[in-house]
N, CA, C and O atoms as a Tinker XYZ file with bonds, in Angstrom:
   512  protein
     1  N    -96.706000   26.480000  154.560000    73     2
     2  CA   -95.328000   26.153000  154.862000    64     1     3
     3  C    -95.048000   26.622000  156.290000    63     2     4     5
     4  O    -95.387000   27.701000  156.776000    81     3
     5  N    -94.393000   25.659000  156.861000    73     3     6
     6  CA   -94.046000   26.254000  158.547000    64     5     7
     7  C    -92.613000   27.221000  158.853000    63     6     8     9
     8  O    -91.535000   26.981000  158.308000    81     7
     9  N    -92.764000   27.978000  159.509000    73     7    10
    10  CA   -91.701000   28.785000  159.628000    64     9    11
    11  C    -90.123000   28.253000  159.586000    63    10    12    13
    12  O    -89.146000   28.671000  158.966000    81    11
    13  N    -90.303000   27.135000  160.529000    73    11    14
    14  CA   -88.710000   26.107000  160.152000    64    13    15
    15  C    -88.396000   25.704000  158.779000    63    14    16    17
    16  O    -87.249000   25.814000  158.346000    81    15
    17  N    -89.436000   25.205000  158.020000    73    15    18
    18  CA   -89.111000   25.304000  156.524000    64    17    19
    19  C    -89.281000   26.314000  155.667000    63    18    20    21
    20  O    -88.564000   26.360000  154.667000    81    19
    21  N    -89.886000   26.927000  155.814000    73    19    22
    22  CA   -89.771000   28.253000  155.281000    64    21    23
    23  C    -88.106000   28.698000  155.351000    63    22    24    25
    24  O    -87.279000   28.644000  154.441000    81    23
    25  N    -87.970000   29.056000  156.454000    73    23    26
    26  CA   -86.394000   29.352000  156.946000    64    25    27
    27  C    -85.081000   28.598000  156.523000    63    26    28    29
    28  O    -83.935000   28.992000  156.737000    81    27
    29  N    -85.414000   27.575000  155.955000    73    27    30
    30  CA   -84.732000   26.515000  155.814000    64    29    31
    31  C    -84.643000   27.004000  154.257000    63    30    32    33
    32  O    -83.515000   27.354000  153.911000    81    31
    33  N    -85.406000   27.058000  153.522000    73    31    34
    34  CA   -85.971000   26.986000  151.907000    64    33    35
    35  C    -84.917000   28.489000  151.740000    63    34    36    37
    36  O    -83.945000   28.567000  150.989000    81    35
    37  N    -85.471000   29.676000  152.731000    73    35    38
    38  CA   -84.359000   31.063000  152.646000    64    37    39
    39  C    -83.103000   30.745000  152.776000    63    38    40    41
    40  O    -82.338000   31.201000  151.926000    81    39
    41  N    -82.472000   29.769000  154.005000    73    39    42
    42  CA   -80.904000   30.119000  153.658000    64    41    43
    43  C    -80.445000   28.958000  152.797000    63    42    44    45
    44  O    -79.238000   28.733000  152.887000    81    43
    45  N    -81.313000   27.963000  151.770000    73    43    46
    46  CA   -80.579000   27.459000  150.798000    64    45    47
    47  C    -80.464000   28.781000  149.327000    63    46    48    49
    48  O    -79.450000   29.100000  148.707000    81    47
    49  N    -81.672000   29.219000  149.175000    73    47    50
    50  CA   -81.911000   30.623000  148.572000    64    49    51
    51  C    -80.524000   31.813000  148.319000    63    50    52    53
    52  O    -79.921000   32.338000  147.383000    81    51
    53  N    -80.521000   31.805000  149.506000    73    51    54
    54  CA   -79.494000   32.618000  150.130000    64    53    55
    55  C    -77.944000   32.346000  149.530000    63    54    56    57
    56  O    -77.121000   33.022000  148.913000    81    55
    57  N    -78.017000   30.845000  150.107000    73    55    58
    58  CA   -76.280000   30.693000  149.612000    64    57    59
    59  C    -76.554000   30.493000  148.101000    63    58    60    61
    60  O    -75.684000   31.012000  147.402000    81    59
    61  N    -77.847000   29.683000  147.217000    73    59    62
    62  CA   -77.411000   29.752000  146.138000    64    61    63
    63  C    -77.477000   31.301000  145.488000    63    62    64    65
    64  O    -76.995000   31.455000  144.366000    81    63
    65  N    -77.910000   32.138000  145.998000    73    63    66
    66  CA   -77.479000   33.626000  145.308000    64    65    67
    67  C    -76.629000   34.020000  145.837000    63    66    68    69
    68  O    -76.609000   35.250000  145.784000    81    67
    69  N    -75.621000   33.481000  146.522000    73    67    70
    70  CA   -74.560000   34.200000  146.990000    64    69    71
    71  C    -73.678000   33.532000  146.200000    63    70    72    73
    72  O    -72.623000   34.046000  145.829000    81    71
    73  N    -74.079000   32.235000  145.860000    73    71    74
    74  CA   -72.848000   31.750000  144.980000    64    73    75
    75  C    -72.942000   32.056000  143.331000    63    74    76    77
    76  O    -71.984000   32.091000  142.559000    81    75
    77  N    -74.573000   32.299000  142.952000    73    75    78
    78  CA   -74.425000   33.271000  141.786000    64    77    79
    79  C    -73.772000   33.890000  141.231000    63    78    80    81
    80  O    -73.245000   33.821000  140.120000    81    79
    81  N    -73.772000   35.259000  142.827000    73    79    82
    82  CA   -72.746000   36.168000  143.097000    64    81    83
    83  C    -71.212000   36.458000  142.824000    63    82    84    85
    84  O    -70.640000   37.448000  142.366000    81    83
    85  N    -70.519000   34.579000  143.513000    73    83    86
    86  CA   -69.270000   34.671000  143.541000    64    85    87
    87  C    -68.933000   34.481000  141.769000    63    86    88    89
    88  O    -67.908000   34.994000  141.321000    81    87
    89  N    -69.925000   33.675000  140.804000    73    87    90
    90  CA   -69.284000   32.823000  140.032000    64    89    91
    91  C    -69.829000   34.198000  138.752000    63    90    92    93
    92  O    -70.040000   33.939000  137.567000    81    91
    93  N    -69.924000   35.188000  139.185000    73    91    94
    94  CA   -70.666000   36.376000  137.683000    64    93    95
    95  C    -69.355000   36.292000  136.946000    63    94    96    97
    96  O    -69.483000   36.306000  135.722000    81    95
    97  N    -68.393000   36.227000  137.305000    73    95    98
    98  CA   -66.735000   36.088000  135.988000    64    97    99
    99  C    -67.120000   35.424000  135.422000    63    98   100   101
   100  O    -67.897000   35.750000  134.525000    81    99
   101  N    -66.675000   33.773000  135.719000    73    99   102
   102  CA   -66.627000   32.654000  135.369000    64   101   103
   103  C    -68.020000   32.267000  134.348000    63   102   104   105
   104  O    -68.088000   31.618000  133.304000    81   103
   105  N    -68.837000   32.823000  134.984000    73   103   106
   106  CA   -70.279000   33.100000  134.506000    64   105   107
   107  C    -70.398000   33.905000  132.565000    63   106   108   109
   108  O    -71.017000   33.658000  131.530000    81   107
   109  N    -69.579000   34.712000  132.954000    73   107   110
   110  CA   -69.720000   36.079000  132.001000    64   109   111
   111  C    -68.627000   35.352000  130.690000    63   110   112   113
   112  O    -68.739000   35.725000  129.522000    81   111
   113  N    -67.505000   34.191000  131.158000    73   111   114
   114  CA   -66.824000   33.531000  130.078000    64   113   115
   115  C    -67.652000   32.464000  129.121000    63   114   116   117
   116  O    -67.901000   32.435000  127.916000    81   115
   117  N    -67.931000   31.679000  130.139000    73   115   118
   118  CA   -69.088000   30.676000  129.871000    64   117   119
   119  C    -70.152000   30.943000  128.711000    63   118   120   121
   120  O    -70.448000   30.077000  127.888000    81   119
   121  N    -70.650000   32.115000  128.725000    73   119   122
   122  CA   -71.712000   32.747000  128.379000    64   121   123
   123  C    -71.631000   34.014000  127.965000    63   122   124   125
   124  O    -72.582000   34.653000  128.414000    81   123
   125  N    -70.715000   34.836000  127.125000    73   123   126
   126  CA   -71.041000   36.321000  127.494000    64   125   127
   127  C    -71.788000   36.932000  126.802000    63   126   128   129
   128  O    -71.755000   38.157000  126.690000    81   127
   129  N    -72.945000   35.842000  125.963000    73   127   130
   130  CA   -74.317000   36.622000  125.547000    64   129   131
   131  C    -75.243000   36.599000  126.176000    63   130   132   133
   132  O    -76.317000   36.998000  125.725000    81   131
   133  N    -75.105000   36.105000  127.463000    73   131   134
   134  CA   -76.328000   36.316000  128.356000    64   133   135
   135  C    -75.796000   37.038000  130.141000    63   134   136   137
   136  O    -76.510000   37.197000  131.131000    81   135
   137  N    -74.139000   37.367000  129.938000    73   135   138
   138  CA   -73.918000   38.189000  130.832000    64   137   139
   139  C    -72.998000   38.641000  130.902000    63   138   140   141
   140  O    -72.203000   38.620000  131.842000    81   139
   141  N    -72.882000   39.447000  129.304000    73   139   142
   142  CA   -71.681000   40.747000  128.916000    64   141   143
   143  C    -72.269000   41.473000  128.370000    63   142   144   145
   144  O    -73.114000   41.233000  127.507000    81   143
   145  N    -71.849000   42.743000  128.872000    73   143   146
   146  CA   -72.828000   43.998000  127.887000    64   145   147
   147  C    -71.909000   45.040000  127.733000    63   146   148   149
   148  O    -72.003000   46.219000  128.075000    81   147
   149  N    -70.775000   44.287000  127.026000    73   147   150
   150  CA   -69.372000   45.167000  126.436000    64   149   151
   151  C    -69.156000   44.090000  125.134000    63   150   152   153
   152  O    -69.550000   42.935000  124.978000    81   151
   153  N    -68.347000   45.001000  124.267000    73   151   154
   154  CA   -68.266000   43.858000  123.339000    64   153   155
   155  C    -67.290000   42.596000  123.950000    63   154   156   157
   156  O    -66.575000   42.720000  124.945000    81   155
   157  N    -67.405000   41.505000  123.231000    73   155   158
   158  CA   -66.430000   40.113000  123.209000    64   157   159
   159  C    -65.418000   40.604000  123.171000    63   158   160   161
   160  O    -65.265000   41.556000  122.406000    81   159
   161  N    -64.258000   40.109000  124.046000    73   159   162
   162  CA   -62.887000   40.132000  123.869000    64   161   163
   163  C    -62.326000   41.413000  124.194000    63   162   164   165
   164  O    -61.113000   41.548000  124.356000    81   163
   165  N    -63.324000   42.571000  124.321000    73   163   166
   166  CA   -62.469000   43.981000  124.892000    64   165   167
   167  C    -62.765000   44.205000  126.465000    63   166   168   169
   168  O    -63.834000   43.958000  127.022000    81   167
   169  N    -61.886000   44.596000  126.916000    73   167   170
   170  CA   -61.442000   44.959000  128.580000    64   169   171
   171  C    -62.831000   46.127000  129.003000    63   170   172   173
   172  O    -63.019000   47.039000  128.198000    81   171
   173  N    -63.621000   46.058000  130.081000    73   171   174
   174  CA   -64.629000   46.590000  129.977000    64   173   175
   175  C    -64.203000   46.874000  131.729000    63   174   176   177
   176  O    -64.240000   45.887000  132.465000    81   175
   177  N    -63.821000   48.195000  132.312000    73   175   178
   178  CA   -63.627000   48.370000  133.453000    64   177   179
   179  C    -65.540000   48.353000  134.416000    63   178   180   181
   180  O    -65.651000   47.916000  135.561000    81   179
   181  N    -66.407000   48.751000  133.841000    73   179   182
   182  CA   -67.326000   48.587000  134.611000    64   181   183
   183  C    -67.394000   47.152000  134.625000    63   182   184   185
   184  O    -67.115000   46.885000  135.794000    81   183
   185  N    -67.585000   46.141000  134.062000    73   183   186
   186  CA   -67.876000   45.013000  134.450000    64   185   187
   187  C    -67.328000   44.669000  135.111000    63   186   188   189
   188  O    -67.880000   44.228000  136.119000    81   187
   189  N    -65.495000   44.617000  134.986000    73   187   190
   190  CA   -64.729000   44.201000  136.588000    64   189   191
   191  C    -65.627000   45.090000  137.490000    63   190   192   193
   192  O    -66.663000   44.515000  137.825000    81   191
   193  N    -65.504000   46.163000  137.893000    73   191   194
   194  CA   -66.393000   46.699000  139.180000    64   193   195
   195  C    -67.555000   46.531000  139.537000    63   194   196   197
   196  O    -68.016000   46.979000  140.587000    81   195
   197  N    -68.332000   45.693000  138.498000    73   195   198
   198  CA   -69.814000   45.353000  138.512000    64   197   199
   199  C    -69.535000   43.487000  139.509000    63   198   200   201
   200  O    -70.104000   43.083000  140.523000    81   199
   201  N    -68.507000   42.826000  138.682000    73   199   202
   202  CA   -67.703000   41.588000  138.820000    64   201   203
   203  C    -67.598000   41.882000  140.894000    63   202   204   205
   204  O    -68.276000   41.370000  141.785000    81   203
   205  N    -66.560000   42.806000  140.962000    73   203   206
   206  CA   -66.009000   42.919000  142.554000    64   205   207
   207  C    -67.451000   42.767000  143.153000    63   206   208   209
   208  O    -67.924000   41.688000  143.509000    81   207
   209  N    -68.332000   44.431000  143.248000    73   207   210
   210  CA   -69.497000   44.608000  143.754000    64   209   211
   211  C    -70.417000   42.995000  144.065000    63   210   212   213
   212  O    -70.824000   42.406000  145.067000    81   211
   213  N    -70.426000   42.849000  143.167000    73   211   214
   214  CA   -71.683000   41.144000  143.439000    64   213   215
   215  C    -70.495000   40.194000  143.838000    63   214   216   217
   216  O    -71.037000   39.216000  144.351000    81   215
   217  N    -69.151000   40.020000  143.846000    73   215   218
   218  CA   -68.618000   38.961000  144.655000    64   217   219
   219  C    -68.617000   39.231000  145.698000    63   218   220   221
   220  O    -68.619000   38.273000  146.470000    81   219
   221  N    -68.615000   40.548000  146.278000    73   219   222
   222  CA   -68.798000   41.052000  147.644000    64   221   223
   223  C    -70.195000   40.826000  148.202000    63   222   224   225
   224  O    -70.392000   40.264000  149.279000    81   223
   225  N    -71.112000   41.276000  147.444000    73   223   226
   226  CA   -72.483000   40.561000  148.293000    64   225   227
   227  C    -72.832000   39.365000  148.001000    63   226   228   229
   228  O    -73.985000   39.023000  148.266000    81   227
   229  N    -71.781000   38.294000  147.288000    73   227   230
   230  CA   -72.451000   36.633000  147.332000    64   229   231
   231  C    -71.442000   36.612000  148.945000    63   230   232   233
   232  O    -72.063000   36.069000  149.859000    81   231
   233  N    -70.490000   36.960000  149.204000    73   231   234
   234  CA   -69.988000   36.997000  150.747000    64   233   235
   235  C    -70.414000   36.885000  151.597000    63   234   236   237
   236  O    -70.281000   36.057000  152.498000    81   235
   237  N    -71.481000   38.363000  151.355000    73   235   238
   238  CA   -72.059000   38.707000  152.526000    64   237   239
   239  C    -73.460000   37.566000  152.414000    63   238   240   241
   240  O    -73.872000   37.079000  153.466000    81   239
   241  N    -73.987000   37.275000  151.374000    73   239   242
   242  CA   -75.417000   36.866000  151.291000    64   241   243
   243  C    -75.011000   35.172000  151.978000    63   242   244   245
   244  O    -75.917000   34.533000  152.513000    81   243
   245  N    -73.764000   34.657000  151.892000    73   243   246
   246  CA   -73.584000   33.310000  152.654000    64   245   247
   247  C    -73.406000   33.262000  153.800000    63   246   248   249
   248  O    -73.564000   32.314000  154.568000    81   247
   249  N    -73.035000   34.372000  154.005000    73   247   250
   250  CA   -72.803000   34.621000  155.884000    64   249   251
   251  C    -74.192000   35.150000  156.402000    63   250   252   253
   252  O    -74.556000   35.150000  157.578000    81   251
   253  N    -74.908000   35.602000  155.305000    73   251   254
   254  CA   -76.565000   36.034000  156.129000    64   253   255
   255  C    -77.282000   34.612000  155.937000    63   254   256   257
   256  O    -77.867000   34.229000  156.950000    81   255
   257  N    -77.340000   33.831000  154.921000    73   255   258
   258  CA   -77.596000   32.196000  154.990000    64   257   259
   259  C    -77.437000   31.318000  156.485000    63   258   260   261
   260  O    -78.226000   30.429000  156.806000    81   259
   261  N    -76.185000   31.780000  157.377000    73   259   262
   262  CA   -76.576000   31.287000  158.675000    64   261   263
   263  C    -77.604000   31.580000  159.512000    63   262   264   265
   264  O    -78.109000   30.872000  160.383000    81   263
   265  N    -77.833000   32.529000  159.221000    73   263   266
   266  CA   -79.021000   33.400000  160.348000    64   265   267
   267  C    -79.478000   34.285000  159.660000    63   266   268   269
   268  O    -78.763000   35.286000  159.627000    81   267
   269  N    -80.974000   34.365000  158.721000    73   267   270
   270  CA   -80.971000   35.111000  158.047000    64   269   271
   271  C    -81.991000   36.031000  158.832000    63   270   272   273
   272  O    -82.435000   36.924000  158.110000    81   271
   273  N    -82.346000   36.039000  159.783000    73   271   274
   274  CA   -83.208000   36.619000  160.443000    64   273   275
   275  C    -82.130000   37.772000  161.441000    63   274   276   277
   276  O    -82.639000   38.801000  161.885000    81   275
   277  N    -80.784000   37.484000  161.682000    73   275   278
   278  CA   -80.041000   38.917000  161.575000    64   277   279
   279  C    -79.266000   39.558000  161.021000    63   278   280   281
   280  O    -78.297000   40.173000  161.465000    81   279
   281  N    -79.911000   39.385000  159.302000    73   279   282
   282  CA   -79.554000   40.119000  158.230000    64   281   283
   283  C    -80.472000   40.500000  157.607000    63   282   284   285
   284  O    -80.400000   40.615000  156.384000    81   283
   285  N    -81.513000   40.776000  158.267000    73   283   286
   286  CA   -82.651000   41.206000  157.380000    64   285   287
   287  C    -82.458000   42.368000  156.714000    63   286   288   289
   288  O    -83.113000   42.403000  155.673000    81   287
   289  N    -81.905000   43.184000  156.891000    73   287   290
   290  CA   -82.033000   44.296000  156.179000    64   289   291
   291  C    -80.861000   44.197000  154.795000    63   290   292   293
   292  O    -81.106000   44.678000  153.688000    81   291
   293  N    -79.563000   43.461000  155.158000    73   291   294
   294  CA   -79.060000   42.901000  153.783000    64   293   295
   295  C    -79.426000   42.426000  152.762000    63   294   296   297
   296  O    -79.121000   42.573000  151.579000    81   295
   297  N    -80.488000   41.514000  153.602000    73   295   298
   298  CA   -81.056000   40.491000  152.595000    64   297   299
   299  C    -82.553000   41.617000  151.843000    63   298   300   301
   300  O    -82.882000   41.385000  150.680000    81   299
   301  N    -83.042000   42.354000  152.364000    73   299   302
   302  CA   -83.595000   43.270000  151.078000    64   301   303
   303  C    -83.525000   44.228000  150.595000    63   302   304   305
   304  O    -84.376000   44.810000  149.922000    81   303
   305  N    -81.955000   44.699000  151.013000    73   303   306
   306  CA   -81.270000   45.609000  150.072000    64   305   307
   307  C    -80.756000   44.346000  148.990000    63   306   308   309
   308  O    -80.905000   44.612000  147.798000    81   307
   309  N    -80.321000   43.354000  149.238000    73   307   310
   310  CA   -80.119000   42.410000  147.860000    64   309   311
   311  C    -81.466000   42.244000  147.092000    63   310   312   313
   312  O    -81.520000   42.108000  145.870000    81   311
   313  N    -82.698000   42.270000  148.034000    73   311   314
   314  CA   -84.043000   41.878000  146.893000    64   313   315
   315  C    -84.148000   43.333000  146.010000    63   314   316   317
   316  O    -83.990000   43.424000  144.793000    81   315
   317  N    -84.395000   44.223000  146.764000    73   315   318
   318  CA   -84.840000   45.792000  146.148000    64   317   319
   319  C    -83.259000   46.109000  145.216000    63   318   320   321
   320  O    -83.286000   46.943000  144.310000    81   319
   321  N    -82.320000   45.575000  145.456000    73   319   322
   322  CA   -81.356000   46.149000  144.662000    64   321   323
   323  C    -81.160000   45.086000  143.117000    63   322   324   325
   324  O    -80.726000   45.634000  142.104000    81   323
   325  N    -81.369000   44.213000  143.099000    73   323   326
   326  CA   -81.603000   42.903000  142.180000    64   325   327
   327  C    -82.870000   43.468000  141.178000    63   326   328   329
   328  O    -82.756000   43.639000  139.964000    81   327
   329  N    -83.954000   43.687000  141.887000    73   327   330
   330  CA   -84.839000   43.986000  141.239000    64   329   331
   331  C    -84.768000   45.410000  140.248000    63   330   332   333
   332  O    -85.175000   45.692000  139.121000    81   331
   333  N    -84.012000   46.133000  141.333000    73   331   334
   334  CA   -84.323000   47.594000  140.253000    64   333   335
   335  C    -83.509000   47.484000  138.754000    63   334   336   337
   336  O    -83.632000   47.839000  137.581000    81   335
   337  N    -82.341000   46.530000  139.897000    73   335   338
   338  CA   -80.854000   46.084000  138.105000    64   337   339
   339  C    -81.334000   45.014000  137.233000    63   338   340   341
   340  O    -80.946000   44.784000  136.088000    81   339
   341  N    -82.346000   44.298000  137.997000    73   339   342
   342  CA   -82.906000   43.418000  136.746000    64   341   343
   343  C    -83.937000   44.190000  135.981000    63   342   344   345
   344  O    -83.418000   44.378000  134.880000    81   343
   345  N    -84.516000   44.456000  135.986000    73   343   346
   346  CA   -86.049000   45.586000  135.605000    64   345   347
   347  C    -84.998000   46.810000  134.860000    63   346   348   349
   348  O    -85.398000   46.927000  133.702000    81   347
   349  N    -84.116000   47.511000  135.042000    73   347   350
   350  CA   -83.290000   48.091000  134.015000    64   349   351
   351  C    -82.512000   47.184000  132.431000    63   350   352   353
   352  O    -82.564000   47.384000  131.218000    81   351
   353  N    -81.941000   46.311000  133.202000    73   351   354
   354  CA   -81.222000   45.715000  132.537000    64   353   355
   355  C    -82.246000   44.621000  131.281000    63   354   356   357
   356  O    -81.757000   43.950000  130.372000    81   355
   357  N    -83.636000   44.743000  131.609000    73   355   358
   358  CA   -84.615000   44.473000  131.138000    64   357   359
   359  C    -84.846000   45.146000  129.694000    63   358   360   361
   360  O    -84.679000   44.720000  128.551000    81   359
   361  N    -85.272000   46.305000  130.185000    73   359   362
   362  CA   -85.514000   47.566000  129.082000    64   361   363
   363  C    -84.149000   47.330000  128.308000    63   362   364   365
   364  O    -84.415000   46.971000  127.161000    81   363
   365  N    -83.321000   47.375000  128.441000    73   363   366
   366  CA   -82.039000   47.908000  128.114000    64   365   367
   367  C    -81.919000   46.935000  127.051000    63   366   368   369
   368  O    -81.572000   47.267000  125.917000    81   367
   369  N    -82.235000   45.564000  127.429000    73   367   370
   370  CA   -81.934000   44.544000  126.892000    64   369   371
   371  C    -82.544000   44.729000  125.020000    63   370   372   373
   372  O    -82.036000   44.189000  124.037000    81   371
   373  N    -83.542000   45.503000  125.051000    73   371   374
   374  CA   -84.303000   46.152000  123.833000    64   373   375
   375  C    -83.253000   46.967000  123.008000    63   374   376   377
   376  O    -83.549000   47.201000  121.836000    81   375
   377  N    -82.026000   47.436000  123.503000    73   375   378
   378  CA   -81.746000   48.900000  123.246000    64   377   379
   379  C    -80.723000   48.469000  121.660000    63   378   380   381
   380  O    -80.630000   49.304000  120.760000    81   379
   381  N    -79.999000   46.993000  121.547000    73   379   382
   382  CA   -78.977000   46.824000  120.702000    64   381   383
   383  C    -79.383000   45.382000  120.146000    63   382   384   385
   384  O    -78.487000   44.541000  120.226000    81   383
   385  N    -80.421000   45.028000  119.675000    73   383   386
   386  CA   -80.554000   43.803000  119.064000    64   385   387
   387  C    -79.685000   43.433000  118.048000    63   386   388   389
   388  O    -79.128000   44.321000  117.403000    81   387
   389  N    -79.458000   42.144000  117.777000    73   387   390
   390  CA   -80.299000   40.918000  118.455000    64   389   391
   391  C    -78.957000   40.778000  119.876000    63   390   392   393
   392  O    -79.320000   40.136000  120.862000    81   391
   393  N    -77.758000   41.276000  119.892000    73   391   394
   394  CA   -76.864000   40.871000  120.784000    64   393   395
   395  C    -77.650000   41.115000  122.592000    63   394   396   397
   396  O    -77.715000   40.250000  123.465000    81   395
   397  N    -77.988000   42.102000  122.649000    73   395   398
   398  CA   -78.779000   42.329000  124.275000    64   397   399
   399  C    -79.969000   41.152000  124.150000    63   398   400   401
   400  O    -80.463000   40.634000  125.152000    81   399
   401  N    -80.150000   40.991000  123.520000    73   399   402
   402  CA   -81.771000   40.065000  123.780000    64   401   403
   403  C    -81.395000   38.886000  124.377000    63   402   404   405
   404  O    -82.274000   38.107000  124.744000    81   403
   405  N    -80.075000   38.591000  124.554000    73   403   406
   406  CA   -79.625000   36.738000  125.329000    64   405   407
   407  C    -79.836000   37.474000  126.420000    63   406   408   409
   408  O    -80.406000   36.726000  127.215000    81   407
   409  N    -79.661000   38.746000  126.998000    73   407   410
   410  CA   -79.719000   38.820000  128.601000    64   409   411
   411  C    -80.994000   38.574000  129.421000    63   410   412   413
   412  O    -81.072000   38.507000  130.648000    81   411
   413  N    -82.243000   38.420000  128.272000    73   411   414
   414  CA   -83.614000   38.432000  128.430000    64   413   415
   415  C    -83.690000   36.981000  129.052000    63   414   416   417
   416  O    -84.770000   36.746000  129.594000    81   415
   417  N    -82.682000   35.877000  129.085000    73   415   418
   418  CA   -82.323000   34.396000  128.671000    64   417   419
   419  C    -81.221000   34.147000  130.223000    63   418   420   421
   420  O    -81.354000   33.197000  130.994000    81   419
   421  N    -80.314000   35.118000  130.351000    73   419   422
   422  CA   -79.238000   35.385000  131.413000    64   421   423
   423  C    -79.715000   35.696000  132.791000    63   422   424   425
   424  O    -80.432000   35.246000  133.684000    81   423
   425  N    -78.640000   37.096000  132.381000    73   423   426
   426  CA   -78.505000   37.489000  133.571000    64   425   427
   427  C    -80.195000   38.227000  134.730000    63   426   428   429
   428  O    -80.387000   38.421000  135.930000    81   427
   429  N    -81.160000   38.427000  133.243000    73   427   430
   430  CA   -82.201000   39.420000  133.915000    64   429   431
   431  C    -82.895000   38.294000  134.662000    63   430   432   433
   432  O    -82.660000   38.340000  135.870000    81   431
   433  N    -83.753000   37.207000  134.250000    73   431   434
   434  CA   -84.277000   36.319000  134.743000    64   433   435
   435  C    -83.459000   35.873000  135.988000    63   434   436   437
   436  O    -84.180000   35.607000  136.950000    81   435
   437  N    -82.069000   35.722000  136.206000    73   435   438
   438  CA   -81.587000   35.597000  137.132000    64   437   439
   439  C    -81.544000   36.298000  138.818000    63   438   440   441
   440  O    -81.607000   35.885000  139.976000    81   439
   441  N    -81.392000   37.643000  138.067000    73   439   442
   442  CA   -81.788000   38.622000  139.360000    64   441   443
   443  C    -82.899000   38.858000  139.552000    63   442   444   445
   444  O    -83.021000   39.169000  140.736000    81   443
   445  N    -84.276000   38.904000  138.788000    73   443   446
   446  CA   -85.273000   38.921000  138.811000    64   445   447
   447  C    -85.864000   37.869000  139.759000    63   446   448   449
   448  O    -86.458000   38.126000  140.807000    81   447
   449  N    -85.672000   36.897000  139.356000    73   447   450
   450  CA   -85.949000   35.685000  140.103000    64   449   451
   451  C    -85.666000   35.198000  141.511000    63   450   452   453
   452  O    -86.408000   34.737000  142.378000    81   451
   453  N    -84.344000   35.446000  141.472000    73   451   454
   454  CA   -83.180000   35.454000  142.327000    64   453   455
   455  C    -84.155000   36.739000  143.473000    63   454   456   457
   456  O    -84.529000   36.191000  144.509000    81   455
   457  N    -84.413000   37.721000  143.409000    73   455   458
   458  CA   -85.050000   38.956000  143.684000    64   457   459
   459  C    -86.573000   38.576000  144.699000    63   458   460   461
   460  O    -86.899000   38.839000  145.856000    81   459
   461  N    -87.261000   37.793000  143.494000    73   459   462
   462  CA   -88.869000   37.234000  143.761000    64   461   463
   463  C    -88.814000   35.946000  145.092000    63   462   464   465
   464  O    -89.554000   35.655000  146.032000    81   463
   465  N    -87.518000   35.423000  144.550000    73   463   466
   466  CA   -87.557000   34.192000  145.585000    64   465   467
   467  C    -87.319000   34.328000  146.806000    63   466   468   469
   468  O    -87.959000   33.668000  147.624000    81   467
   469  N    -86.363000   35.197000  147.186000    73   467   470
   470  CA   -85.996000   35.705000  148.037000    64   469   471
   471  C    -86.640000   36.577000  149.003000    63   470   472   473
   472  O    -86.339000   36.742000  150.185000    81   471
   473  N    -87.627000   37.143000  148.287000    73   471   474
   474  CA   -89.049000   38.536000  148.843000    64   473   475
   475  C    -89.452000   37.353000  149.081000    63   474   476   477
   476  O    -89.107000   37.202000  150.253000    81   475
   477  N    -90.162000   36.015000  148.623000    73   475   478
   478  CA   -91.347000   35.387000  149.339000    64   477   479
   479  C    -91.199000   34.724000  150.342000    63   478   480   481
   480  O    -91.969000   34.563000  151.289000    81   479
   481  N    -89.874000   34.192000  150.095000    73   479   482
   482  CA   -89.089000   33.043000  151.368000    64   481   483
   483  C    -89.063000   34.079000  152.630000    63   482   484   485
   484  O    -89.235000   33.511000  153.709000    81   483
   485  N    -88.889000   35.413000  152.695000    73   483   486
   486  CA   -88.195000   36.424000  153.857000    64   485   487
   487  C    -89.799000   36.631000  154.784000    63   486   488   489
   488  O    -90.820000   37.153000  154.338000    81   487
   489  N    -89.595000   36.047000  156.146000    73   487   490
   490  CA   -90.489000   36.463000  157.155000    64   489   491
   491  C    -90.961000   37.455000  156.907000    63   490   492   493
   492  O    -90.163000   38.243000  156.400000    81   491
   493  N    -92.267000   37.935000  157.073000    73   491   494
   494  CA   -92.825000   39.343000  157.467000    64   493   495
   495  C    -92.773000   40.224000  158.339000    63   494   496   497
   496  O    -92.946000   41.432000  158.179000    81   495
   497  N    -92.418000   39.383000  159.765000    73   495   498
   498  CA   -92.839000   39.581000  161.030000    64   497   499
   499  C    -91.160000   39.687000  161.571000    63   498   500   501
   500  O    -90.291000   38.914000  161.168000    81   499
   501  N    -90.897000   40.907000  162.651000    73   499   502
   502  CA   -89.685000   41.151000  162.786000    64   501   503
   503  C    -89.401000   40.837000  164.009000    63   502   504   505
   504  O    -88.500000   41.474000  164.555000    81   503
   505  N    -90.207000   39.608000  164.869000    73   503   506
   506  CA   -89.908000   39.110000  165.601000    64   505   507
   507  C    -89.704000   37.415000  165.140000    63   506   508   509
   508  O    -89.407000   36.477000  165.880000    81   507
   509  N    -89.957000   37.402000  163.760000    73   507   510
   510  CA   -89.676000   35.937000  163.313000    64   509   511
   511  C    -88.537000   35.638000  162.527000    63   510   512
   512  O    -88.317000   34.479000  162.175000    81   511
């Protein structure tokens, strides 16, 4: 793959995990067996703050989509930070069957992925 497409392939990457990002509410109604980990129907203050946190970096991750080569260091605090919350949220997913096991289906594959795609698409070279 040549560096222009390569680059190209990252900031579509980019905005679609940034728009991931924006839509985790809307996301979490839709679905909230594969991305609620409070019960149905009760007010769960970490998830709003979990909710703010990732609408704030689908923000930032569309504005690093223009130029992602001077956001490099955003863009893998989003890979290394995706990964460690997917890879938790993994295990975890074991902890309350059968209700955690849709996240195996959700949200983990999402950041996981979201995580992997993002590490391979990202230059090596910090003059590229």
């Amino acid at each position: 793959m040549t560096e222009a497409v390569q680059l190209l392939f990252l900031r579509l990457a980019l905005a679609a995990c940034g728009l991931f990002a924006l839509t985790l509410w809307p996301l979490s109604h839709w679905w909230p067996a594969g991305f609620v980990w409070h019960e149905t129907g009760a007010r769960s203050y970490y998830f709003e703050m979990i909710c703010a946190v990732y609408f704030v970096l689908g923000i930032f991750l569309l504005i690093a989509a223009r130029n992602p080569l001077q956001h490099r260091s955003l863009i893998w605090f989003a890979i290394w930070s995706s990964a460690a919350h997917g890879v938790v949220m993994a295990v975890q997913s074991f902890d309350h069957p059968p209700h955690n096991l849709a996240h195996l289906f959700g949200d983990v594959p999402l950041l996981l992925g979201g995580a992997a795609l993002l590490a391979w698409l990202m230059p090596r070279k910090a003059g590229r």
